[in-house]
Amino acid sequence: MTYLHNDKPVTLHALGKMRAEGRKITMLTAYDASFAAMMDRTGVDTVLIGDSLGNVIQGHKSTLPVTLEQMAYHTECVARGCKRAFILTDMPFGSYQEGPVQAMRNAARLMAAGAQMVKIEGGEHMAETVRFLVERGIPVCAHVGLTPQSVNQLGGYRVQGRDETGAEKMKADALALEQAGAAMIVLELVPSKLAAEITASLTTMATIGIGAGPDCDGQVLVLYDMLGIFPGKPARFVKNYMDGAASIEEAIANYVTEVREGAFPTAAHGY
């Protein structure tokens, strides 16, 4: 079964063109070769090896225990199965916070494992690190809003940017990260109106929403969430794509179609 009309590998240039043309970017997490190959077949544009593996694979309560070695291992697994989609890997907690040199050393390890871009959490204070990496040939995806690696500081998994001060800071963070050279930015648990304003304010950096409403340039979900197999109450922004699907492959294909057509997320999935 194939869903693709074009099986050319997705590049950073292609993702930038999608953003410029208003075509939605699809992203899902993957941690192994089998699911990565399935995502290729169903047309997922970007596969994220997320440090969410700490939750859904390892059973931890947060992403904090995940190590660089584990991220490199899962990146290698995904890269073996993924021939078309663009591969993005999270830099785990403690692997980049000391500064640009540490970040470069550890990002290089992930790129050698098969990543084509790395993702780091944090706002304007990470701009120097982003610029350092980009100038040395490593594409960067930024991440603001709810940043899971800072869950203890944030006091839990809460929507960010609800008040005027928080919203203005997030806007400033996004602009600073774009100016530093980040090509994409994940907006997590951000009010839909604010996410739309941030998206409209940027000129080159694509916004990828998760719990950030329908107006971002693309969407991402954790694979286990959208398949309804992660225990516990699903978050408001999650849709179970196994409902009504005959197979996991069909569920993923339906997600891709709905994101591209603007049918997901709806207002009900936002804040």
CSV table of C-alpha atoms in Angstrom, one decimal:
chain,number,residue,atom,x,y,z
A,1,MET,CA,0.0,0.0,0.0
A,2,THR,CA,1.4,3.4,-0.9
A,3,TYR,CA,0.1,6.9,-0.5
A,4,LEU,CA,2.9,8.8,-2.1
A,5,HIS,CA,2.8,10.6,-5.4
A,6,ASN,CA,6.4,11.8,-4.9
A,7,ASP,CA,8.9,9.7,-3.0
A,8,LYS,CA,11.8,12.2,-3.3
A,9,PRO,CA,13.6,12.7,0.0
A,10,VAL,CA,12.3,15.6,2.0
A,11,THR,CA,15.0,18.3,2.5
A,12,LEU,CA,15.3,21.4,4.6
A,13,HIS,CA,14.8,23.4,1.4
A,14,ALA,CA,11.7,21.5,0.6
A,15,LEU,CA,10.3,22.2,4.1
A,16,GLY,CA,11.0,25.9,3.7
A,17,LYS,CA,9.2,25.9,0.3
A,18,MET,CA,6.2,24.2,1.9
A,19,ARG,CA,6.1,27.0,4.5
A,20,ALA,CA,6.4,29.7,1.9
A,21,GLU,CA,3.6,28.2,-0.2
A,22,GLY,CA,1.3,27.7,2.8
A,23,ARG,CA,1.3,23.9,2.6
A,24,LYS,CA,1.1,22.3,6.0
A,25,ILE,CA,4.1,20.3,7.3
A,26,THR,CA,3.4,16.9,8.9
A,27,MET,CA,5.5,15.6,11.8
A,28,LEU,CA,5.2,12.6,14.1
A,29,THR,CA,7.6,11.0,16.6
A,30,ALA,CA,9.3,7.7,15.9
A,31,TYR,CA,11.8,5.6,17.8
A,32,ASP,CA,12.4,2.6,15.6
A,33,ALA,CA,12.9,1.5,12.0
A,34,SER,CA,9.6,-0.2,11.5
A,35,PHE,CA,7.5,2.8,12.4
A,36,ALA,CA,9.9,5.1,10.5
A,37,ALA,CA,9.4,3.0,7.3
A,38,MET,CA,5.6,3.2,7.8
A,39,MET,CA,5.8,7.0,8.1
A,40,ASP,CA,7.7,7.1,4.9
A,41,ARG,CA,5.0,5.1,3.1
A,42,THR,CA,2.2,7.3,4.4
A,43,GLY,CA,3.9,10.6,3.5
A,44,VAL,CA,4.9,12.1,6.9
A,45,ASP,CA,7.2,14.9,6.0
A,46,THR,CA,9.3,15.0,9.2
A,47,VAL,CA,10.1,12.3,11.7
A,48,LEU,CA,11.1,13.4,15.2
A,49,ILE,CA,13.1,11.2,17.4
A,50,GLY,CA,11.7,12.8,20.5
A,51,ASP,CA,13.1,12.6,24.0
A,52,SER,CA,9.4,11.7,24.7
A,53,LEU,CA,10.9,8.1,24.4
A,54,GLY,CA,11.6,8.6,28.1
A,55,ASN,CA,7.9,8.6,28.7
A,56,VAL,CA,6.5,6.2,26.1
A,57,ILE,CA,9.3,3.7,25.7
A,58,GLN,CA,11.1,3.8,29.1
A,59,GLY,CA,8.2,4.6,31.4
A,60,HIS,CA,9.7,7.6,33.1
A,61,LYS,CA,7.5,10.4,34.4
A,62,SER,CA,9.5,13.0,32.4
A,63,THR,CA,12.1,13.3,29.6
A,64,LEU,CA,14.9,14.2,32.0
A,65,PRO,CA,16.5,10.8,32.4
A,66,VAL,CA,17.0,10.3,28.7
A,67,THR,CA,20.7,10.3,27.7
A,68,LEU,CA,22.6,11.4,24.6
A,69,GLU,CA,23.6,7.7,23.9
A,70,GLN,CA,20.0,6.7,24.0
A,71,MET,CA,19.0,9.4,21.6
A,72,ALA,CA,21.8,8.5,19.2
A,73,TYR,CA,20.8,4.8,19.4
A,74,HIS,CA,17.1,5.6,18.5
A,75,THR,CA,18.2,8.0,15.8
A,76,GLU,CA,20.3,5.2,14.2
A,77,CYS,CA,17.3,2.9,14.3
A,78,VAL,CA,15.0,5.4,12.7
A,79,ALA,CA,17.5,6.4,10.0
A,80,ARG,CA,17.7,2.7,8.9
A,81,GLY,CA,14.0,2.6,8.2
A,82,CYS,CA,13.5,6.1,7.0
A,83,LYS,CA,14.5,6.9,3.4
A,84,ARG,CA,12.2,9.8,2.5
A,85,ALA,CA,11.1,11.8,5.5
A,86,PHE,CA,13.4,14.5,7.0
A,87,ILE,CA,14.9,13.3,10.3
A,88,LEU,CA,14.9,15.5,13.4
A,89,THR,CA,16.4,14.5,16.8
A,90,ASP,CA,15.9,16.1,20.2
A,91,MET,CA,19.0,17.0,22.1
A,92,PRO,CA,18.3,15.6,25.6
A,93,PHE,CA,18.5,17.4,28.9
A,94,GLY,CA,22.1,18.3,29.9
A,95,SER,CA,23.5,17.9,26.4
A,96,TYR,CA,23.5,21.5,25.3
A,97,GLN,CA,22.8,23.8,28.3
A,98,GLU,CA,26.4,24.4,29.2
A,99,GLY,CA,26.9,26.4,26.0
A,100,PRO,CA,27.7,26.4,22.3
A,101,VAL,CA,30.8,24.2,22.4
A,102,GLN,CA,29.1,21.4,24.4
A,103,ALA,CA,26.0,21.7,22.1
A,104,MET,CA,28.2,21.4,19.0
A,105,ARG,CA,30.0,18.3,20.2
A,106,ASN,CA,26.8,16.5,21.1
A,107,ALA,CA,24.8,17.7,18.1
A,108,ALA,CA,27.6,16.3,15.9
A,109,ARG,CA,27.1,12.9,17.6
A,110,LEU,CA,23.4,12.9,16.7
A,111,MET,CA,24.1,14.1,13.1
A,112,ALA,CA,26.5,11.2,12.7
A,113,ALA,CA,23.8,8.9,13.9
A,114,GLY,CA,21.5,10.0,11.1
A,115,ALA,CA,19.8,13.2,12.2
A,116,GLN,CA,19.4,16.0,9.6
A,117,MET,CA,18.5,18.6,12.2
A,118,VAL,CA,18.6,18.8,16.0
A,119,LYS,CA,16.0,20.4,18.4
A,120,ILE,CA,16.8,22.3,21.5
A,121,GLU,CA,14.4,23.8,24.0
A,122,GLY,CA,14.5,27.4,25.3
A,123,GLY,CA,14.0,31.0,24.3
A,124,GLU,CA,16.2,34.0,23.5
A,125,HIS,CA,18.9,32.7,25.9
A,126,MET,CA,19.5,29.9,23.5
A,127,ALA,CA,20.1,32.2,20.5
A,128,GLU,CA,23.8,32.2,20.8
A,129,THR,CA,23.9,28.4,20.8
A,130,VAL,CA,21.5,28.2,17.8
A,131,ARG,CA,23.7,30.6,15.8
A,132,PHE,CA,26.9,28.7,16.7
A,133,LEU,CA,25.4,25.4,15.5
A,134,VAL,CA,23.9,26.9,12.3
A,135,GLU,CA,27.1,28.6,11.3
A,136,ARG,CA,28.8,25.2,11.6
A,137,GLY,CA,26.4,23.4,9.3
A,138,ILE,CA,23.9,22.0,11.8
A,139,PRO,CA,20.3,22.9,11.2
A,140,VAL,CA,18.3,23.7,14.3
A,141,CYS,CA,14.7,23.5,15.4
A,142,ALA,CA,13.9,25.6,18.4
A,143,HIS,CA,11.2,24.8,21.0
A,144,VAL,CA,9.3,27.3,23.1
A,145,GLY,CA,6.0,27.4,25.1
A,146,LEU,CA,5.9,24.3,27.3
A,147,THR,CA,9.4,23.0,27.3
A,148,PRO,CA,9.3,19.5,28.9
A,149,GLN,CA,12.9,19.6,30.0
A,150,SER,CA,12.0,22.5,32.3
A,151,VAL,CA,8.9,20.9,33.8
A,152,ASN,CA,10.2,21.2,37.3
A,153,GLN,CA,10.8,24.9,36.9
A,154,LEU,CA,7.5,25.5,35.2
A,155,GLY,CA,5.6,23.6,37.9
A,156,GLY,CA,4.1,21.0,35.7
A,157,TYR,CA,2.7,20.6,32.2
A,158,ARG,CA,0.8,23.8,31.8
A,159,VAL,CA,-0.2,26.1,28.9
A,160,GLN,CA,2.4,28.9,28.5
A,161,GLY,CA,1.9,32.5,27.4
A,162,ARG,CA,-1.6,33.1,28.8
A,163,ASP,CA,-0.8,36.5,30.2
A,164,GLU,CA,0.4,39.5,28.4
A,165,THR,CA,3.9,39.4,29.8
A,166,GLY,CA,4.4,35.7,28.9
A,167,ALA,CA,2.9,36.3,25.5
A,168,GLU,CA,5.3,39.2,24.7
A,169,LYS,CA,8.3,37.2,25.9
A,170,MET,CA,7.4,34.3,23.7
A,171,LYS,CA,7.1,36.5,20.7
A,172,ALA,CA,10.5,38.0,21.4
A,173,ASP,CA,12.0,34.6,21.9
A,174,ALA,CA,10.7,33.4,18.6
A,175,LEU,CA,12.1,36.4,16.7
A,176,ALA,CA,15.4,36.0,18.4
A,177,LEU,CA,15.7,32.4,17.5
A,178,GLU,CA,14.7,33.1,13.9
A,179,GLN,CA,17.3,35.8,13.7
A,180,ALA,CA,19.9,33.3,15.1
A,181,GLY,CA,19.2,31.0,12.2
A,182,ALA,CA,16.7,28.4,13.5
A,183,ALA,CA,14.7,26.9,10.5
A,184,MET,CA,11.8,25.6,12.5
A,185,ILE,CA,10.3,26.1,16.0
A,186,VAL,CA,7.9,23.9,18.0
A,187,LEU,CA,5.2,25.8,19.8
A,188,GLU,CA,3.9,23.5,22.6
A,189,LEU,CA,0.9,24.2,24.7
A,190,VAL,CA,0.5,27.8,23.5
A,191,PRO,CA,-2.8,29.6,23.2
A,192,SER,CA,-4.1,29.4,19.6
A,193,LYS,CA,-4.3,33.1,19.1
A,194,LEU,CA,-0.7,33.7,20.3
A,195,ALA,CA,0.6,30.8,18.1
A,196,ALA,CA,-1.1,32.4,15.1
A,197,GLU,CA,0.4,35.8,15.9
A,198,ILE,CA,3.9,34.3,16.3
A,199,THR,CA,3.5,32.4,13.0
A,200,ALA,CA,2.4,35.6,11.2
A,201,SER,CA,5.4,37.5,12.7
A,202,LEU,CA,8.1,35.2,11.3
A,203,THR,CA,9.5,35.4,7.8
A,204,THR,CA,11.6,32.2,7.4
A,205,MET,CA,11.1,30.0,10.4
A,206,ALA,CA,8.3,27.4,10.2
A,207,THR,CA,6.2,26.9,13.3
A,208,ILE,CA,5.2,23.4,14.3
A,209,GLY,CA,2.3,23.2,16.7
A,210,ILE,CA,1.4,20.7,19.4
A,211,GLY,CA,-1.5,22.1,21.4
A,212,ALA,CA,-1.0,25.4,19.7
A,213,GLY,CA,-4.1,25.6,17.4
A,214,PRO,CA,-4.6,25.3,13.7
A,215,ASP,CA,-2.6,28.3,12.3
A,216,CYS,CA,0.9,27.0,12.7
A,217,ASP,CA,2.8,26.0,9.6
A,218,GLY,CA,2.7,22.4,10.6
A,219,GLN,CA,1.7,19.9,13.4
A,220,VAL,CA,3.3,17.3,15.5
A,221,LEU,CA,2.0,14.6,17.8
A,222,VAL,CA,3.6,11.8,19.8
A,223,LEU,CA,3.0,8.6,17.9
A,224,TYR,CA,1.8,6.7,20.9
A,225,ASP,CA,-0.7,9.5,21.8
A,226,MET,CA,-2.3,9.6,18.3
A,227,LEU,CA,-2.6,5.8,18.3
A,228,GLY,CA,-4.3,5.8,21.7
A,229,ILE,CA,-1.9,3.4,23.3
A,230,PHE,CA,-0.2,5.6,25.9
A,231,PRO,CA,-1.8,5.0,29.3
A,232,GLY,CA,-3.6,7.8,31.1
A,233,LYS,CA,-6.0,10.6,30.1
A,234,PRO,CA,-5.2,12.0,26.7
A,235,ALA,CA,-4.3,15.7,26.5
A,236,ARG,CA,-6.9,18.0,25.0
A,237,PHE,CA,-4.8,18.5,21.8
A,238,VAL,CA,-4.6,14.8,21.1
A,239,LYS,CA,-6.8,13.0,18.6
A,240,ASN,CA,-6.9,9.2,18.6
A,241,TYR,CA,-6.5,8.3,14.9
A,242,MET,CA,-7.1,4.6,15.6
A,243,ASP,CA,-10.8,5.4,16.0
A,244,GLY,CA,-12.4,4.2,12.7
A,245,ALA,CA,-9.1,3.1,11.2
A,246,ALA,CA,-8.5,-0.5,10.1
A,247,SER,CA,-4.8,-0.4,10.7
A,248,ILE,CA,-2.0,1.7,12.2
A,249,GLU,CA,-0.8,2.6,8.7
A,250,GLU,CA,-4.3,3.9,7.9
A,251,ALA,CA,-4.4,5.9,11.1
A,252,ILE,CA,-1.1,7.6,10.3
A,253,ALA,CA,-2.2,8.2,6.7
A,254,ASN,CA,-5.4,9.8,8.0
A,255,TYR,CA,-3.4,12.1,10.3
A,256,VAL,CA,-1.3,13.2,7.4
A,257,THR,CA,-4.4,13.9,5.3
A,258,GLU,CA,-6.2,15.9,8.0
A,259,VAL,CA,-3.2,18.0,8.8
A,260,ARG,CA,-2.6,18.8,5.1
A,261,GLU,CA,-6.3,19.6,4.6
A,262,GLY,CA,-6.6,21.8,7.7
A,263,ALA,CA,-9.0,19.4,9.3
A,264,PHE,CA,-6.7,18.8,12.3
A,265,PRO,CA,-6.4,20.4,14.7
A,266,THR,CA,-9.7,22.1,15.3
A,267,ALA,CA,-10.6,24.8,17.7
A,268,ALA,CA,-11.6,22.0,20.2
A,269,HIS,CA,-7.9,20.8,20.3
A,270,GLY,CA,-6.6,24.3,21.2
A,271,TYR,CA,-6.4,26.6,24.2
